[in-house]
Amino acid sequence: MSVAALSAGLGALMVTGSEAAQRIVELGARTGESATVAMILPVVAWVFIAIALYVSAVVASNTCATVIAGQTRSLALQRVLGATGAQLRRQITSVGLVSGAVGSLIGVVAGTVVANVALAIAAATSVLPPLGWFLPPASGPIAVLVAVITTIAFRIGSRDVLSIPPLRALDAAVEPVPGATRTTTRNAVAAVFFLAGAAGIGVAFVLGATTVNALLLAVASGALSFTGVVIASPVLLPAVLRLVASASTQSIIASMAARNSLRAPKRTARATVGLVIAVTLMSTFSVGFATYATMLQRQAAGDPVYYRGIQAQFDQLAVMFAGLVGAAGVIAAAGVVAVTALTIAQRSRELGLLRVVGATAQQIRSLVLVETAMTIAIAVVLGVVLGTAYGWAGAYTLLGATNGAVLVGPTVPAWLIVVVLTGAVCTGLAAALGPAAQAVRGTPVTALRK
């Protein structure tokens, strides 16, 4: 429910910020009269809505898979007692429906209120002009779509219930044994998605010189390629972790952490994908807007008459987008904390077994923190690379058709790396410290009973 609320809240912030940005542009003497700007604004609005819904879908499905994995033993025990897979699937789907409906309603209301309060404070401090109160019509559909997406995610995720044998109720593991499931089809689908998305971004680059609608193709292609990354994550991340394991043979904790992550690649992927989304989202907005600024400054220098007065609107939009980037990062980080904390809590039996065979409480905490640090490093590198590519493509396809536009390289703000690293470290610590302390609390025998 909290994840559905976060997803819907992100959507409400996105569409409210989009409408506020449109109002800022319309108030400008030069930009308000521009036919090109009038074409760009609806496209940008749809981009914000599409990003919000896509992130909601990925986060909801990721959380659903984490919840079901943690209930594997409980569901298998219900199968032992006579429950059918169809009954359990209906039960899980109904949980998704209620959680999605309640969470999305709370999220949309909270997101809209927070966005309007922030705009009012910005206007009161003269950071932004008075823009009034926004109640975007798209907020209602976003609430409905987030609820539907959450329900569908639980429905699809509940298919695993039908494959749970009753004897799994006696097993301490909540994840399938590596190699027990075939990955050939997954890899092929992931490759097709990623390559098709990359090709679509290339086409959008070419079309960006003639039409602003190329931005929609770039966003759709970016989502397609990122979906390929998400699908391939249970295979891609273990490959990176194997390199880490081979390079960390001198450290027992680091080597054990890497190998332990390899034991459950799907679990590791779920804990990492959320942070990849957060970093990619922040990098996309930051790089896109910085590249947009570089292109716009060059265009204004080449034709100062045409672009007169544009700097004032740009500065105001910079404040607006900075707020959206920060809000998106905080919301995505909160989702990461929830999923990672739940994942670690589900491993209480595993961590208890390590204590039985002689590991100390400090070693257990160090193990969890090192595992988290490894996933953070992978997520930061992958997210910044993807976000840089997506932001660059978005900036050019948005401005490529405007007067005097010239293709420039991506502009990566120096502060982005600092903020992403600091945020990722804080997020990882917040997600790992609490559950790690809970895991070593009490006696090892108590942990084995959970």
C-alpha positions as semicolon CSV with decimal commas, in nm:
position;residue;x (nm);y (nm);z (nm)
1;M;0,000;0,000;0,000
2;S;0,282;0,240;0,085
3;V;0,453;0,166;-0,247
4;A;0,128;0,231;-0,436
5;A;0,093;0,559;-0,246
6;L;0,451;0,655;-0,333
7;S;0,396;0,570;-0,700
8;A;0,070;0,767;-0,720
9;G;0,229;1,053;-0,527
10;L;0,513;1,065;-0,779
11;G;0,257;1,077;-1,060
12;A;0,066;1,361;-0,893
13;L;0,388;1,558;-0,843
14;M;0,487;1,503;-1,205
15;V;0,160;1,621;-1,359
16;T;0,124;1,912;-1,115
17;G;0,480;2,021;-1,191
18;S;0,412;1,986;-1,562
19;E;0,109;2,216;-1,542
20;A;0,306;2,465;-1,334
21;A;0,586;2,463;-1,593
22;Q;0,331;2,528;-1,867
23;R;0,191;2,822;-1,670
24;I;0,543;2,968;-1,627
25;V;0,610;2,942;-2,000
26;E;0,271;3,092;-2,089
27;L;0,338;3,392;-1,863
28;G;0,655;3,477;-2,056
29;A;0,618;3,758;-2,308
30;R;0,825;3,576;-2,572
31;T;0,756;3,213;-2,494
32;G;0,383;3,267;-2,444
33;E;0,347;3,382;-2,806
34;S;0,563;3,108;-2,959
35;A;0,385;2,849;-3,174
36;T;0,678;2,609;-3,121
37;V;0,644;2,635;-2,744
38;A;0,272;2,573;-2,776
39;M;0,354;2,247;-2,956
40;I;0,617;2,146;-2,702
41;L;0,410;2,191;-2,385
42;P;0,150;1,913;-2,448
43;V;0,431;1,676;-2,548
44;V;0,619;1,749;-2,225
45;A;0,301;1,694;-2,023
46;W;0,249;1,350;-2,176
47;V;0,615;1,268;-2,112
48;F;0,574;1,342;-1,742
49;I;0,261;1,128;-1,721
50;A;0,427;0,840;-1,909
51;I;0,736;0,846;-1,683
52;A;0,522;0,848;-1,370
53;L;0,313;0,552;-1,485
54;Y;0,614;0,353;-1,601
55;V;0,796;0,398;-1,271
56;S;0,476;0,301;-1,088
57;A;0,446;-0,019;-1,291
58;V;0,806;-0,128;-1,232
59;V;0,805;-0,044;-0,860
60;A;0,468;-0,217;-0,805
61;S;0,570;-0,537;-0,982
62;N;0,907;-0,537;-0,804
63;T;0,741;-0,502;-0,464
64;C;0,485;-0,770;-0,547
65;A;0,760;-1,017;-0,635
66;T;0,940;-0,936;-0,307
67;V;0,625;-0,988;-0,099
68;I;0,540;-1,320;-0,264
69;A;0,899;-1,445;-0,230
70;G;0,883;-1,371;0,142
71;Q;0,559;-1,566;0,180
72;T;0,673;-1,874;-0,010
73;R;0,687;-2,098;0,298
74;S;0,355;-1,969;0,430
75;L;0,183;-2,022;0,094
76;A;0,334;-2,367;0,055
77;L;0,213;-2,457;0,406
78;Q;-0,139;-2,352;0,306
79;R;-0,105;-2,587;0,008
80;V;-0,015;-2,865;0,252
81;L;-0,334;-2,790;0,446
82;G;-0,549;-2,819;0,134
83;A;-0,560;-2,474;-0,027
84;T;-0,544;-2,475;-0,406
85;G;-0,319;-2,256;-0,615
86;A;-0,626;-2,081;-0,764
87;Q;-0,756;-1,993;-0,416
88;L;-0,422;-1,850;-0,310
89;R;-0,394;-1,655;-0,634
90;R;-0,736;-1,495;-0,579
91;Q;-0,630;-1,409;-0,225
92;I;-0,309;-1,239;-0,342
93;T;-0,489;-1,055;-0,623
94;S;-0,749;-0,917;-0,381
95;V;-0,468;-0,788;-0,158
96;G;-0,321;-0,611;-0,459
97;L;-0,656;-0,457;-0,549
98;V;-0,721;-0,318;-0,200
99;S;-0,361;-0,202;-0,153
100;G;-0,352;-0,037;-0,495
101;A;-0,686;0,140;-0,457
102;V;-0,626;0,277;-0,107
103;G;-0,259;0,356;-0,165
104;S;-0,315;0,534;-0,498
105;L;-0,591;0,752;-0,351
106;I;-0,372;0,853;-0,057
107;G;-0,075;0,914;-0,284
108;V;-0,255;1,134;-0,537
109;V;-0,412;1,351;-0,266
110;A;-0,084;1,384;-0,075
111;G;0,121;1,447;-0,389
112;T;-0,115;1,717;-0,515
113;V;-0,124;1,892;-0,178
114;V;0,255;1,879;-0,135
115;A;0,313;2,013;-0,486
116;N;0,072;2,305;-0,439
117;V;0,215;2,392;-0,097
118;A;0,566;2,392;-0,244
119;L;0,452;2,620;-0,529
120;A;0,284;2,856;-0,281
121;I;0,602;2,876;-0,071
122;A;0,810;2,940;-0,385
123;A;0,573;3,220;-0,486
124;A;0,575;3,372;-0,135
125;T;0,956;3,383;-0,138
126;S;0,963;3,527;-0,494
127;V;1,144;3,223;-0,630
128;L;0,854;3,163;-0,870
129;P;0,572;3,390;-0,985
130;P;0,226;3,336;-0,831
131;L;0,080;3,045;-1,023
132;G;-0,237;2,971;-0,830
133;W;-0,372;2,634;-0,721
134;F;-0,342;2,331;-0,949
135;L;-0,576;2,033;-0,960
136;P;-0,458;1,852;-1,275
137;P;-0,730;1,651;-1,455
138;A;-0,470;1,378;-1,514
139;S;-0,445;1,309;-1,137
140;G;-0,769;1,109;-1,139
141;P;-0,664;0,876;-1,422
142;I;-0,323;0,834;-1,259
143;A;-0,487;0,716;-0,934
144;V;-0,697;0,466;-1,129
145;L;-0,405;0,347;-1,340
146;V;-0,176;0,300;-1,040
147;A;-0,447;0,091;-0,871
148;V;-0,492;-0,115;-1,188
149;I;-0,117;-0,153;-1,235
150;T;-0,075;-0,271;-0,875
151;T;-0,357;-0,523;-0,912
152;I;-0,217;-0,656;-1,239
153;A;0,131;-0,678;-1,086
154;F;-0,002;-0,890;-0,801
155;R;-0,208;-1,099;-1,044
156;I;0,093;-1,170;-1,263
157;G;0,324;-1,221;-0,966
158;S;0,079;-1,463;-0,810
159;R;0,141;-1,708;-1,093
160;D;0,439;-1,827;-0,891
161;V;0,193;-1,957;-0,631
162;L;0,078;-2,227;-0,873
163;S;0,435;-2,357;-0,902
164;I;0,503;-2,376;-0,527
165;P;0,514;-2,742;-0,421
166;P;0,376;-2,811;-0,073
167;L;0,713;-2,952;0,035
168;R;0,859;-2,600;0,005
169;A;0,685;-2,534;0,337
170;L;0,962;-2,735;0,500
171;D;1,239;-2,544;0,321
172;A;1,410;-2,244;0,480
173;A;1,477;-2,078;0,146
174;V;1,232;-1,837;-0,012
175;E;1,406;-1,818;-0,348
176;P;1,448;-2,085;-0,617
177;V;1,787;-2,249;-0,642
178;P;2,008;-2,081;-0,907
179;G;1,988;-2,280;-1,229
180;A;1,651;-2,428;-1,140
181;T;1,475;-2,201;-1,390
182;R;1,571;-2,149;-1,752
183;T;1,690;-1,803;-1,852
184;T;1,725;-1,843;-2,230
185;T;1,385;-1,693;-2,306
186;R;1,436;-1,415;-2,051
187;N;1,771;-1,323;-2,205
188;A;1,629;-1,323;-2,557
189;V;1,334;-1,103;-2,462
190;A;1,562;-0,865;-2,269
191;A;1,799;-0,836;-2,566
192;V;1,513;-0,766;-2,808
193;F;1,365;-0,500;-2,579
194;F;1,698;-0,327;-2,520
195;L;1,810;-0,330;-2,883
196;A;1,468;-0,218;-3,008
197;G;1,469;0,065;-2,755
198;A;1,821;0,172;-2,852
199;A;1,721;0,172;-3,220
200;G;1,412;0,378;-3,138
201;I;1,625;0,637;-2,957
202;G;1,848;0,657;-3,265
203;V;1,547;0,719;-3,487
204;A;1,419;0,983;-3,243
205;F;1,754;1,161;-3,270
206;V;1,714;1,183;-3,648
207;L;1,352;1,296;-3,629
208;G;1,432;1,543;-3,349
209;A;1,571;1,788;-3,605
210;T;1,228;1,824;-3,767
211;T;0,957;1,764;-3,504
212;V;0,916;1,791;-3,127
213;N;0,695;1,482;-3,135
214;A;1,017;1,284;-3,161
215;L;1,039;1,328;-2,783
216;L;0,746;1,088;-2,741
217;L;0,931;0,826;-2,947
218;A;1,247;0,886;-2,744
219;V;1,059;0,838;-2,414
220;A;0,882;0,523;-2,536
221;S;1,210;0,382;-2,668
222;G;1,387;0,468;-2,344
223;A;1,119;0,287;-2,145
224;L;1,150;-0,014;-2,377
225;S;1,528;-0,032;-2,342
226;F;1,509;0,013;-1,963
227;T;1,253;-0,269;-1,949
228;G;1,513;-0,487;-2,118
229;V;1,760;-0,396;-1,843
230;V;1,503;-0,480;-1,573
231;I;1,422;-0,817;-1,735
232;A;1,791;-0,903;-1,768
233;S;1,883;-0,789;-1,416
234;P;1,872;-1,139;-1,257
235;V;2,132;-1,244;-1,516
236;L;2,322;-0,916;-1,561
237;L;2,381;-0,844;-1,191
238;P;2,522;-1,189;-1,103
239;A;2,773;-1,150;-1,387
240;V;2,899;-0,829;-1,227
241;L;2,895;-0,984;-0,881
242;R;3,109;-1,275;-1,001
243;L;3,376;-1,024;-1,098
244;V;3,346;-0,868;-0,753
245;A;3,373;-1,209;-0,586
246;S;3,684;-1,299;-0,785
247;A;3,845;-0,964;-0,699
248;S;3,767;-0,980;-0,328
249;T;3,923;-1,312;-0,231
250;Q;4,147;-1,136;0,023
251;S;3,846;-1,022;0,228
252;I;3,632;-1,294;0,381
253;I;3,333;-1,066;0,440
254;A;3,342;-0,913;0,090
255;S;3,387;-1,250;-0,079
256;M;3,109;-1,404;0,127
257;A;2,879;-1,108;0,057
258;A;2,931;-1,139;-0,319
259;R;2,881;-1,515;-0,319
260;N;2,577;-1,486;-0,094
261;S;2,420;-1,243;-0,343
262;L;2,488;-1,495;-0,620
263;R;2,287;-1,758;-0,431
264;A;1,966;-1,562;-0,491
265;P;2,005;-1,357;-0,811
266;K;1,636;-1,265;-0,830
267;R;1,641;-1,136;-0,475
268;T;1,953;-0,933;-0,546
269;A;1,801;-0,798;-0,865
270;R;1,484;-0,684;-0,687
271;A;1,687;-0,504;-0,422
272;T;1,899;-0,333;-0,687
273;V;1,643;-0,244;-0,955
274;G;1,464;0,003;-0,730
275;L;1,783;0,201;-0,675
276;V;1,868;0,181;-1,045
277;I;1,529;0,340;-1,118
278;A;1,591;0,618;-0,865
279;V;1,940;0,699;-0,997
280;T;1,831;0,673;-1,361
281;L;1,535;0,903;-1,301
282;M;1,745;1,168;-1,127
283;S;2,022;1,142;-1,387
284;T;1,776;1,167;-1,676
285;F;1,618;1,487;-1,546
286;S;1,948;1,642;-1,439
287;V;2,145;1,563;-1,755
288;G;1,847;1,644;-1,977
289;F;1,793;1,983;-1,822
290;A;2,166;2,066;-1,814
291;T;2,199;1,971;-2,181
292;Y;1,882;2,167;-2,254
293;A;2,044;2,471;-2,086
294;T;2,363;2,435;-2,290
295;M;2,172;2,411;-2,617
296;L;1,946;2,702;-2,527
297;Q;2,239;2,925;-2,433
298;R;2,406;2,856;-2,767
299;Q;2,083;2,928;-2,952
300;A;2,034;3,252;-2,759
301;A;2,393;3,360;-2,834
302;G;2,340;3,294;-3,204
303;D;2,007;3,479;-3,223
304;P;1,969;3,710;-2,919
305;V;1,669;3,891;-3,067
306;Y;1,464;3,577;-3,118
307;Y;1,547;3,443;-2,772
308;R;1,523;3,773;-2,581
309;G;1,383;3,740;-2,230
310;I;1,414;3,363;-2,236
311;Q;1,661;3,348;-1,944
312;A;1,400;3,454;-1,685
313;Q;1,164;3,172;-1,783
314;F;1,455;2,929;-1,798
315;D;1,567;3,013;-1,443
316;Q;1,213;2,960;-1,315
317;L;1,186;2,630;-1,499
318;A;1,522;2,530;-1,352
319;V;1,378;2,573;-1,002
320;M;1,068;2,374;-1,102
321;F;1,265;2,086;-1,249
322;A;1,509;2,080;-0,957
323;G;1,212;2,036;-0,724
324;L;1,073;1,753;-0,937
325;V;1,412;1,580;-0,948
326;G;1,446;1,606;-0,571
327;A;1,092;1,480;-0,509
328;A;1,135;1,193;-0,753
329;G;1,462;1,095;-0,587
330;V;1,313;1,102;-0,236
331;I;1,006;0,901;-0,337
332;A;1,208;0,644;-0,530
333;A;1,454;0,617;-0,241
334;A;1,167;0,554;0,001
335;G;1,051;0,270;-0,222
336;V;1,404;0,129;-0,227
337;V;1,422;0,140;0,153
338;A;1,091;-0,046;0,182
339;V;1,188;-0,324;-0,061
340;T;1,545;-0,364;0,069
341;A;1,435;-0,367;0,433
342;L;1,169;-0,627;0,355
343;T;1,423;-0,840;0,168
344;I;1,670;-0,837;0,459
345;A;1,395;-0,909;0,711
346;Q;1,295;-1,215;0,508
347;R;1,646;-1,355;0,554
348;S;1,627;-1,384;0,931
349;R;1,652;-1,765;0,921
350;E;1,950;-1,752;0,688
351;L;2,130;-1,499;0,905
352;G;2,037;-1,694;1,216
353;L;2,197;-2,004;1,068
354;L;2,521;-1,808;1,017
355;R;2,519;-1,723;1,387
356;V;2,464;-2,088;1,474
357;V;2,779;-2,186;1,285
358;G;2,986;-1,922;1,464
359;A;2,940;-1,581;1,298
360;T;2,927;-1,290;1,542
361;A;2,662;-1,019;1,543
362;Q;2,917;-0,767;1,414
363;Q;3,012;-0,998;1,127
364;I;2,646;-1,038;1,032
365;R;2,597;-0,660;1,029
366;S;2,914;-0,617;0,823
367;L;2,795;-0,885;0,579
368;V;2,461;-0,710;0,523
369;L;2,626;-0,369;0,483
370;V;2,885;-0,500;0,234
371;E;2,613;-0,670;0,029
372;T;2,418;-0,345;0,025
373;A;2,729;-0,147;-0,070
374;M;2,791;-0,376;-0,366
375;T;2,439;-0,337;-0,499
376;I;2,459;0,041;-0,445
377;A;2,780;0,064;-0,650
378;I;2,627;-0,135;-0,936
379;A;2,305;0,068;-0,927
380;V;2,485;0,404;-0,924
381;V;2,709;0,322;-1,221
382;L;2,429;0,167;-1,427
383;G;2,178;0,439;-1,337
384;V;2,411;0,729;-1,421
385;V;2,509;0,573;-1,756
386;L;2,147;0,507;-1,856
387;G;2,025;0,842;-1,723
388;T;2,294;1,030;-1,916
389;A;2,191;0,863;-2,242
390;Y;1,818;0,916;-2,181
391;G;1,859;1,277;-2,068
392;W;2,075;1,365;-2,367
393;A;1,828;1,209;-2,610
394;G;1,537;1,385;-2,442
395;A;1,701;1,727;-2,454
396;Y;1,789;1,708;-2,822
397;T;1,459;1,562;-2,938
398;L;1,281;1,839;-2,746
399;L;1,490;2,129;-2,883
400;G;1,622;1,982;-3,209
401;A;1,342;2,137;-3,415
402;T;1,367;2,485;-3,260
403;N;1,537;2,785;-3,419
404;G;1,918;2,754;-3,435
405;A;1,938;2,418;-3,257
406;V;2,275;2,240;-3,279
407;L;2,354;1,891;-3,150
408;V;2,584;1,905;-2,847
409;G;2,729;1,640;-2,622
410;P;2,555;1,546;-2,295
411;T;2,615;1,786;-2,006
412;V;2,660;1,601;-1,676
413;P;2,637;1,840;-1,377
414;A;2,913;1,788;-1,123
415;W;2,664;1,813;-0,838
416;L;2,469;1,519;-0,981
417;I;2,745;1,271;-0,898
418;V;2,780;1,409;-0,544
419;V;2,405;1,404;-0,481
420;V;2,359;1,057;-0,631
421;L;2,645;0,906;-0,433
422;T;2,536;1,071;-0,108
423;G;2,173;0,979;-0,162
424;A;2,256;0,620;-0,258
425;V;2,476;0,572;0,050
426;C;2,213;0,721;0,282
427;T;1,942;0,512;0,119
428;G;2,145;0,194;0,153
429;L;2,228;0,260;0,517
430;A;1,866;0,343;0,598
431;A;1,753;0,024;0,428
432;A;2,015;-0,208;0,577
433;L;2,098;-0,091;0,929
434;G;1,756;-0,140;1,088
435;P;1,683;-0,489;0,947
436;A;2,045;-0,594;1,010
437;A;2,017;-0,495;1,376
438;Q;1,684;-0,677;1,399
439;A;1,835;-0,989;1,242
440;V;2,106;-1,022;1,510
441;R;1,874;-0,939;1,799
442;G;1,793;-1,233;2,022
443;T;1,939;-1,582;2,014
444;P;2,029;-1,772;1,696
445;V;1,767;-2,035;1,780
446;T;1,497;-1,767;1,788
447;A;1,603;-1,650;1,442
448;L;1,579;-2,006;1,308
449;R;1,216;-2,030;1,423
450;K;1,103;-1,734;1,208
